[in-house]
mmCIF file of C-alpha atoms in Angstrom:
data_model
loop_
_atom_site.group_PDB
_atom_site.id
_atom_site.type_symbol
_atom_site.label_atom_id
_atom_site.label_comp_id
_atom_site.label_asym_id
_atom_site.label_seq_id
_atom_site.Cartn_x
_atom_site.Cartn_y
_atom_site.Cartn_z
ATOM 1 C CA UNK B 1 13.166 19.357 -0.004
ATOM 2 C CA UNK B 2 10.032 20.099 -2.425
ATOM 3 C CA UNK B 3 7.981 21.807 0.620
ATOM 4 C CA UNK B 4 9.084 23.457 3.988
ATOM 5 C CA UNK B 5 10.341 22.016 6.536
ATOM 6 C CA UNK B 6 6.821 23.641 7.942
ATOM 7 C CA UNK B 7 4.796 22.161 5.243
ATOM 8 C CA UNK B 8 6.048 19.046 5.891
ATOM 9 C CA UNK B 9 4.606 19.525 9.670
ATOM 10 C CA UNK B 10 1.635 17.857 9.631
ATOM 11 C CA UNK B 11 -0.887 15.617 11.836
ATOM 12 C CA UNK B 12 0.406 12.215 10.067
ATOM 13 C CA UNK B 13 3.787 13.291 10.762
ATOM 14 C CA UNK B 14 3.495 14.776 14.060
ATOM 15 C CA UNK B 15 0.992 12.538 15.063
ATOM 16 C CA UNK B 16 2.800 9.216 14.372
ATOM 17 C CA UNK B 17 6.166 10.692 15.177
ATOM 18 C CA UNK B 18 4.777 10.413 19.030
ATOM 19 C CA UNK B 19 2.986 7.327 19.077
ATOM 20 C CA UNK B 20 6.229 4.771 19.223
ATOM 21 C CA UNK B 21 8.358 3.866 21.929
ATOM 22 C CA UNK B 22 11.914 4.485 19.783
ATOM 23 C CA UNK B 23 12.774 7.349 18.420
ATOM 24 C CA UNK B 24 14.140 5.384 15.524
ATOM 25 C CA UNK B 25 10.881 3.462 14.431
ATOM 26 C CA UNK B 26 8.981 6.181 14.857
ATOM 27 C CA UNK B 27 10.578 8.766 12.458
ATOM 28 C CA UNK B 28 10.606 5.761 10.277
ATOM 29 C CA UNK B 29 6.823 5.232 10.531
ATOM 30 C CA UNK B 30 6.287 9.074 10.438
ATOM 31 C CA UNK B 31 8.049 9.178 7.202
ATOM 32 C CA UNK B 32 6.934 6.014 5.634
ATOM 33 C CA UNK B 33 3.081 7.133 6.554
ATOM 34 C CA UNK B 34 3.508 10.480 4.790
ATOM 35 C CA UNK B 35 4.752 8.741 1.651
ATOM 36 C CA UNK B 36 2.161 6.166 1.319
ATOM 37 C CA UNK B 37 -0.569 8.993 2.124
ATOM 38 C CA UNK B 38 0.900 10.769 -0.361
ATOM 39 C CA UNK B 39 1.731 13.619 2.012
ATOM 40 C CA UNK B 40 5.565 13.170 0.322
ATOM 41 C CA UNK B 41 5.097 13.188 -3.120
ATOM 42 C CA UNK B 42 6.977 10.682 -5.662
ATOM 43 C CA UNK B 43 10.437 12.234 -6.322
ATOM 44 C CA UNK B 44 10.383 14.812 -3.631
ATOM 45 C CA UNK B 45 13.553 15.144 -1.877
ATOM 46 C CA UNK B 46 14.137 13.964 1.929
ATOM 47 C CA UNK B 47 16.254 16.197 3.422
ATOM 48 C CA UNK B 48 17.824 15.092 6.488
ATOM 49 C CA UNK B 49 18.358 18.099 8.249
ATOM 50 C CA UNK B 50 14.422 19.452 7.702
ATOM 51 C CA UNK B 51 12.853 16.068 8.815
ATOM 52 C CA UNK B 52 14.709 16.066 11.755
ATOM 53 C CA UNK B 53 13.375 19.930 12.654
ATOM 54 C CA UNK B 54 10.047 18.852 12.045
ATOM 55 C CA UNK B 55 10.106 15.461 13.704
ATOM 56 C CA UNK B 56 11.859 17.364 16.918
ATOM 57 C CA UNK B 57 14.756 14.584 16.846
ATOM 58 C CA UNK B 58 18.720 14.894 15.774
ATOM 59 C CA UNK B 59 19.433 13.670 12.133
ATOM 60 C CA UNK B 60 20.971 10.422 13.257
ATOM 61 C CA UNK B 61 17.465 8.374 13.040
ATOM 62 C CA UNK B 62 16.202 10.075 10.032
ATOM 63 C CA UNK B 63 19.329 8.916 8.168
ATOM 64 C CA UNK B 64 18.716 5.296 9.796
ATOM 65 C CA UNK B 65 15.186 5.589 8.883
ATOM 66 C CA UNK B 66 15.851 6.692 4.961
ATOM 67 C CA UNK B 67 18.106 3.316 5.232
ATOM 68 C CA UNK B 68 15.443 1.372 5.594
ATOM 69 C CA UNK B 69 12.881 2.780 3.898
ATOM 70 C CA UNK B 70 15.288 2.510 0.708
ATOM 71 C CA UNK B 71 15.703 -1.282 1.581
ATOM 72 C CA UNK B 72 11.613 -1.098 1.509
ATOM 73 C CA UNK B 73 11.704 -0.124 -2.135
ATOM 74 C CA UNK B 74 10.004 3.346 -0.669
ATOM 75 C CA UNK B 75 13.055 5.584 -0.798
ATOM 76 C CA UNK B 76 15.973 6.299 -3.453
ATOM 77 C CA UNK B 77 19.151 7.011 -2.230
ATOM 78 C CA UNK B 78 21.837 9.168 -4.275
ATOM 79 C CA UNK B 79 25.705 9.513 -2.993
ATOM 80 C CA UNK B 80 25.341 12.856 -4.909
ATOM 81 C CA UNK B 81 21.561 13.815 -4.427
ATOM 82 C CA UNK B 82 20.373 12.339 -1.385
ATOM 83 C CA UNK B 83 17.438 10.434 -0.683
ATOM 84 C CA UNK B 84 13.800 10.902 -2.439
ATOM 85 C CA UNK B 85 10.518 9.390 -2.286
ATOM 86 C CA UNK B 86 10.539 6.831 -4.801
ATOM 87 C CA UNK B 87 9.115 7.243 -8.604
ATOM 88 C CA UNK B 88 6.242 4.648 -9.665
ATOM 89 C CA UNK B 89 7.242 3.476 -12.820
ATOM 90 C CA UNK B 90 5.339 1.032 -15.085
ATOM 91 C CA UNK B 91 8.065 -1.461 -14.574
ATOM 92 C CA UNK B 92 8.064 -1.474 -10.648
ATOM 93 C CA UNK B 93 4.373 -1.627 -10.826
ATOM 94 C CA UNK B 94 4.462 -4.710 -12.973
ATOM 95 C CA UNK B 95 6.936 -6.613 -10.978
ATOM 96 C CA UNK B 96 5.241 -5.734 -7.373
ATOM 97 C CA UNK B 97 1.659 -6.892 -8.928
ATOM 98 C CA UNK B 98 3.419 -10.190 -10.528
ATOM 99 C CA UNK B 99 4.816 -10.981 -6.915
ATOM 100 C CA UNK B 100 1.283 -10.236 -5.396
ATOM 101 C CA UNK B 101 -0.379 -12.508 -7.742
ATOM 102 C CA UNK B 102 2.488 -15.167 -7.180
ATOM 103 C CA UNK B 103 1.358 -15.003 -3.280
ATOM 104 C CA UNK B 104 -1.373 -13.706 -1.889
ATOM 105 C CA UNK B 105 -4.528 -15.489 -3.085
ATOM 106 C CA UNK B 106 -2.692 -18.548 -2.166
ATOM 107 C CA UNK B 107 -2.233 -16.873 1.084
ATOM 108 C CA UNK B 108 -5.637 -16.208 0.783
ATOM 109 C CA UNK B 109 -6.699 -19.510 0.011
ATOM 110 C CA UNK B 110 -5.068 -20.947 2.817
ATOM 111 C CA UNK B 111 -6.451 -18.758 5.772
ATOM 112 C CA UNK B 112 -9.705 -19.700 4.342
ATOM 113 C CA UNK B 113 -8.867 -23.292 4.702
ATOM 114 C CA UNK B 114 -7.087 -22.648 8.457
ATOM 115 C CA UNK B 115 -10.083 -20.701 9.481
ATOM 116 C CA UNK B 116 -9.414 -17.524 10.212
ATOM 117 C CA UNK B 117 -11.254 -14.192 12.336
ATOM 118 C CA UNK B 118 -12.549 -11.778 9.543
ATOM 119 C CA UNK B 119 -13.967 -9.154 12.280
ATOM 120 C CA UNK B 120 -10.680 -7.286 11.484
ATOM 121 C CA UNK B 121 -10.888 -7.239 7.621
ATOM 122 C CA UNK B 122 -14.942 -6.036 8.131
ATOM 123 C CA UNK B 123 -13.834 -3.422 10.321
ATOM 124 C CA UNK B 124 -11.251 -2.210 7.846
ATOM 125 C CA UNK B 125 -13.779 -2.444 5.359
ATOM 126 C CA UNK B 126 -15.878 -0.251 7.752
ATOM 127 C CA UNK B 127 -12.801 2.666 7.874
ATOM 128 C CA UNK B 128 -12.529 2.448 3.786
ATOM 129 C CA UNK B 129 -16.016 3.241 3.633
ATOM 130 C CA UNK B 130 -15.967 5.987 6.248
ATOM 131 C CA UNK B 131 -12.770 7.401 4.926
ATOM 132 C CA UNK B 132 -12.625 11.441 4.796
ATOM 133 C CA UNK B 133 -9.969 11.346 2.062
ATOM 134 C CA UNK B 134 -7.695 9.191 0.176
ATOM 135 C CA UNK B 135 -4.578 8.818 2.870
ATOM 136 C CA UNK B 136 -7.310 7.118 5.392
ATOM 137 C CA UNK B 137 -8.886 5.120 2.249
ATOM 138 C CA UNK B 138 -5.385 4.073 1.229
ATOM 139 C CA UNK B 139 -4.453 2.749 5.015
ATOM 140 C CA UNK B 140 -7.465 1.294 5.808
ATOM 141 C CA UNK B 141 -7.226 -1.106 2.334
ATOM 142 C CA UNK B 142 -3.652 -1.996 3.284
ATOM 143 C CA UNK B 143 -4.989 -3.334 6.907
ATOM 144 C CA UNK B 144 -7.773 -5.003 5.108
ATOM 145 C CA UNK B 145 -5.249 -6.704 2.292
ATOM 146 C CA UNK B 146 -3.468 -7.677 5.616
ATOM 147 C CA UNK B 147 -6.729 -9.158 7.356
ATOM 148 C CA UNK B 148 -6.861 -11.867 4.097
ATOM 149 C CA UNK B 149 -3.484 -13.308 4.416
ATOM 150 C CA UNK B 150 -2.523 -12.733 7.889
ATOM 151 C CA UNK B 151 -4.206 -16.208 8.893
ATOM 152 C CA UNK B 152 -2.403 -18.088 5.925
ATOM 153 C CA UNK B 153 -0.448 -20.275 8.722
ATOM 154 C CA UNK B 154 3.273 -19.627 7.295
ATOM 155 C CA UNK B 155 5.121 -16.537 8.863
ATOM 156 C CA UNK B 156 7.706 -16.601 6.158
ATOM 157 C CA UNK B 157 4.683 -15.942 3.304
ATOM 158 C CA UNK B 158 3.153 -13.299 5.606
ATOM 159 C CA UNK B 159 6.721 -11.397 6.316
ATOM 160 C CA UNK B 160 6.898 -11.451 2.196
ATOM 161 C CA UNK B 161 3.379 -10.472 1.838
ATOM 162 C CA UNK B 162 4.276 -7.446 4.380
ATOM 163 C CA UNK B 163 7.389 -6.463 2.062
ATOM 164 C CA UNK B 164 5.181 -5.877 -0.915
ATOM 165 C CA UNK B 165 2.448 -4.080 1.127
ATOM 166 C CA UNK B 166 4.339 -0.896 1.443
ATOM 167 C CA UNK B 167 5.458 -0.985 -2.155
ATOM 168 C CA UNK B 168 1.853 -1.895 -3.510
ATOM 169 C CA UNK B 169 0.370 1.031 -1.220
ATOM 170 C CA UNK B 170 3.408 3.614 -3.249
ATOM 171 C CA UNK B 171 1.748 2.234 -6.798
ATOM 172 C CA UNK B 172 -1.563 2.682 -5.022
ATOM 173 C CA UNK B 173 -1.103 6.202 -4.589
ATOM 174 C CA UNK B 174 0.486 7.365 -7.762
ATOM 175 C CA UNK B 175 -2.872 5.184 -9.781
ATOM 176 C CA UNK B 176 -5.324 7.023 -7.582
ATOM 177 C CA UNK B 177 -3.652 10.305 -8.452
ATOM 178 C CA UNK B 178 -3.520 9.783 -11.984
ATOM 179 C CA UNK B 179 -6.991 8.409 -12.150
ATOM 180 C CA UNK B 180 -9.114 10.161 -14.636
ATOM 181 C CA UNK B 181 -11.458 12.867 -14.040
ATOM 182 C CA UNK B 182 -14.139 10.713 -13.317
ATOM 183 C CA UNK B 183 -16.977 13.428 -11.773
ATOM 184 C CA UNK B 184 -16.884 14.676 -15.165
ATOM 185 C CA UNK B 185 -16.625 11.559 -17.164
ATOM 186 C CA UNK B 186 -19.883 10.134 -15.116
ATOM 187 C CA UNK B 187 -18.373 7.052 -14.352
ATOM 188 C CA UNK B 188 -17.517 5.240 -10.621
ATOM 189 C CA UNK B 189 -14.128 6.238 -9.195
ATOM 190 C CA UNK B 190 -12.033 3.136 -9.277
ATOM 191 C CA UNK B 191 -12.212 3.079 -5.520
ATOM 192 C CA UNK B 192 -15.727 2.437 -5.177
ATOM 193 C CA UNK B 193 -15.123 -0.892 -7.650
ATOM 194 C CA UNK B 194 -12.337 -1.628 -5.328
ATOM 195 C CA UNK B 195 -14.468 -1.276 -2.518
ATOM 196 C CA UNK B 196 -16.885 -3.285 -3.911
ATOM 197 C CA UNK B 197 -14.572 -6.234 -4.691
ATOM 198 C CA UNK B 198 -13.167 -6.074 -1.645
ATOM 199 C CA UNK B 199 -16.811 -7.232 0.128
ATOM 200 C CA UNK B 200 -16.854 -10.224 -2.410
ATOM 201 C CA UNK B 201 -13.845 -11.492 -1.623
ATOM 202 C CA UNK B 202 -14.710 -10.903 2.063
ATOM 203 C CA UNK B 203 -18.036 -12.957 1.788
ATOM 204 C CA UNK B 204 -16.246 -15.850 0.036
ATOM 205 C CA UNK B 205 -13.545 -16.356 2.867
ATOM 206 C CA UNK B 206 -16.741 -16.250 5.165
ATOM 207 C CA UNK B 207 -18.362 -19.246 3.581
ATOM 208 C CA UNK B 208 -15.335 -20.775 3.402
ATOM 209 C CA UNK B 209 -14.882 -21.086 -0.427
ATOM 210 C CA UNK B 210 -10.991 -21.038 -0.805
ATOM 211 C CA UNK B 211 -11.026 -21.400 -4.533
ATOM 212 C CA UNK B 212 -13.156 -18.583 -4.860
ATOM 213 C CA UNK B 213 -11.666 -16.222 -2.621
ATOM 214 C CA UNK B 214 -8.341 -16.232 -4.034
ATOM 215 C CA UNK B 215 -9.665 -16.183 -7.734
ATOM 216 C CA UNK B 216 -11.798 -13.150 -6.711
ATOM 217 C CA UNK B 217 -8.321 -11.731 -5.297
ATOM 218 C CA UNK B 218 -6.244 -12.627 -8.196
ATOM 219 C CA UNK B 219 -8.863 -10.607 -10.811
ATOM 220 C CA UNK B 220 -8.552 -7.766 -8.349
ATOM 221 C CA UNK B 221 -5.214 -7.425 -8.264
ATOM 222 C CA UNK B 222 -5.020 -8.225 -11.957
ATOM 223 C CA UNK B 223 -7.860 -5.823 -12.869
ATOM 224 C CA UNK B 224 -6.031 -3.197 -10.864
ATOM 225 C CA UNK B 225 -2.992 -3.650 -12.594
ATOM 226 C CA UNK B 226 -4.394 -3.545 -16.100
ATOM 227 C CA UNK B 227 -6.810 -0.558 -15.604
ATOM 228 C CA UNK B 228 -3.342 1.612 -14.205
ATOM 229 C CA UNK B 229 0.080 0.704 -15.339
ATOM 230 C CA UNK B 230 0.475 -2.710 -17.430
ATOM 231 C CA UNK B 231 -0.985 -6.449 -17.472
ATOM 232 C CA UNK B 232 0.884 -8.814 -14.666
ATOM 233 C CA UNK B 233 3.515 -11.124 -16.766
ATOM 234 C CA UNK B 234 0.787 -13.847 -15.825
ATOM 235 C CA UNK B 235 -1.384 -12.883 -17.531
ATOM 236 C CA UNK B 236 0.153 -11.560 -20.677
ATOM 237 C CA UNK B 237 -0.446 -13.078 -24.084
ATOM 238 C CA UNK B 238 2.591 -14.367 -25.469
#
């Protein structure tokens, strides 16, 4: 593993390690919170035998956990290396951004046209805004991506739309880290643009404008995608 099994203790993984009923699920969400915060870095190895010390539990539901958190696209699993936190490459960014565009300003759209609660996605927006750092910035945008499809009326689209979440929040991280220097460049940190997209698209859904919610949410997630890795396929010249 890439830190000690006492570097890994921390208050995400401590902290959600306690708060779930089954020991299972919650060494899962323990380590799956740690990699999206960027706690476990991208290719850092996941060693069963120091997760379970630090998350106080035998190594039977870390190894159940890694399972799944490979089928998640979060996790790598080696018969000769063991498991890692998954490398962001330009091609996995492209294809979880083309699948995001496929779905979720039709999503969108459609929770628009349902009528939906957006007290949840403004109090999201609230926690982005408030955030101390970039883990609680990075969570708080995944619940407020949530808030804007979770009223789209088909559970199959929204268990999809969940899927990609975790994966988008992995690219997330590795962009944000990558970003360029931009205190000395004197320009705004892409998370303040995202930020400010984010209330747009949030306004639209409140007057009701489908059509322009989800075209506000497909040049975010395009822009996004073209300022970090590579252009979605929809939206390539060919």
């Amino acid at each position: 593993m890439g830190t000690t099994a006492a570097g890994v203790a921390s208050a995400f993984l401590t902290g959600a390690a306690g708060a779930l009923p089954s020991r299972t699920v919650a060494v899962l969400e323990a380590i799956k919170h740690a990699i999206l915060t960027g706690e476990l870095r991208p290719g850092q190895a996941l060693v069963e035998t120091d997760l379970a010390e630090v998350l106080g539990v035998s190594k039977t539901p870390v190894r159940e956990a890694l399972k799944t958190l490979a089928g998640a696209g979060l996790v790598t699993m080696n018969p000769y290396k063991g498991a890692a936190v998954r490398v962001v490459d330009d091609e996995q960014a492209r294809h979880v951004y083309d699948a995001r565009l496929l779905l979720e300003p039709e999503a969108l759209a459609r929770a628009v046209t349902r009528g939906h609660d957006w007290r949840p996605a403004h109090a999201a927006l609230t926690r982005a805004d408030h955030a101390l750092d970039q883990a609680e910035r990075s969570l708080a945008n995944r619940d407020f991506h949530r808030e804007l499809y979770a009223g789209c009326g088909n559970p199959l689209l929204t268990k999809m739309l969940d899927d990609l979440r975790d994966q988008t929040a992995l690219v997330s991280v590795a962009a944000w880290r990558h970003e360029p220097d931009w205190l000395l460049q004197g320009t705004t940190p892409s998370w303040e643009r995202e930020a400010a997209e984010h209330r747009s698209m949030l306004r639209a859904a409140e007057d009701g404008d489908a059509e322009r919610a989800a075209a506000l949410l497909r040049g975010h997630i395009t822009s996004f995608a073209a300022r970090n890795f590579v252009e979605p396929q929809e939206n390539q010249k060919v």
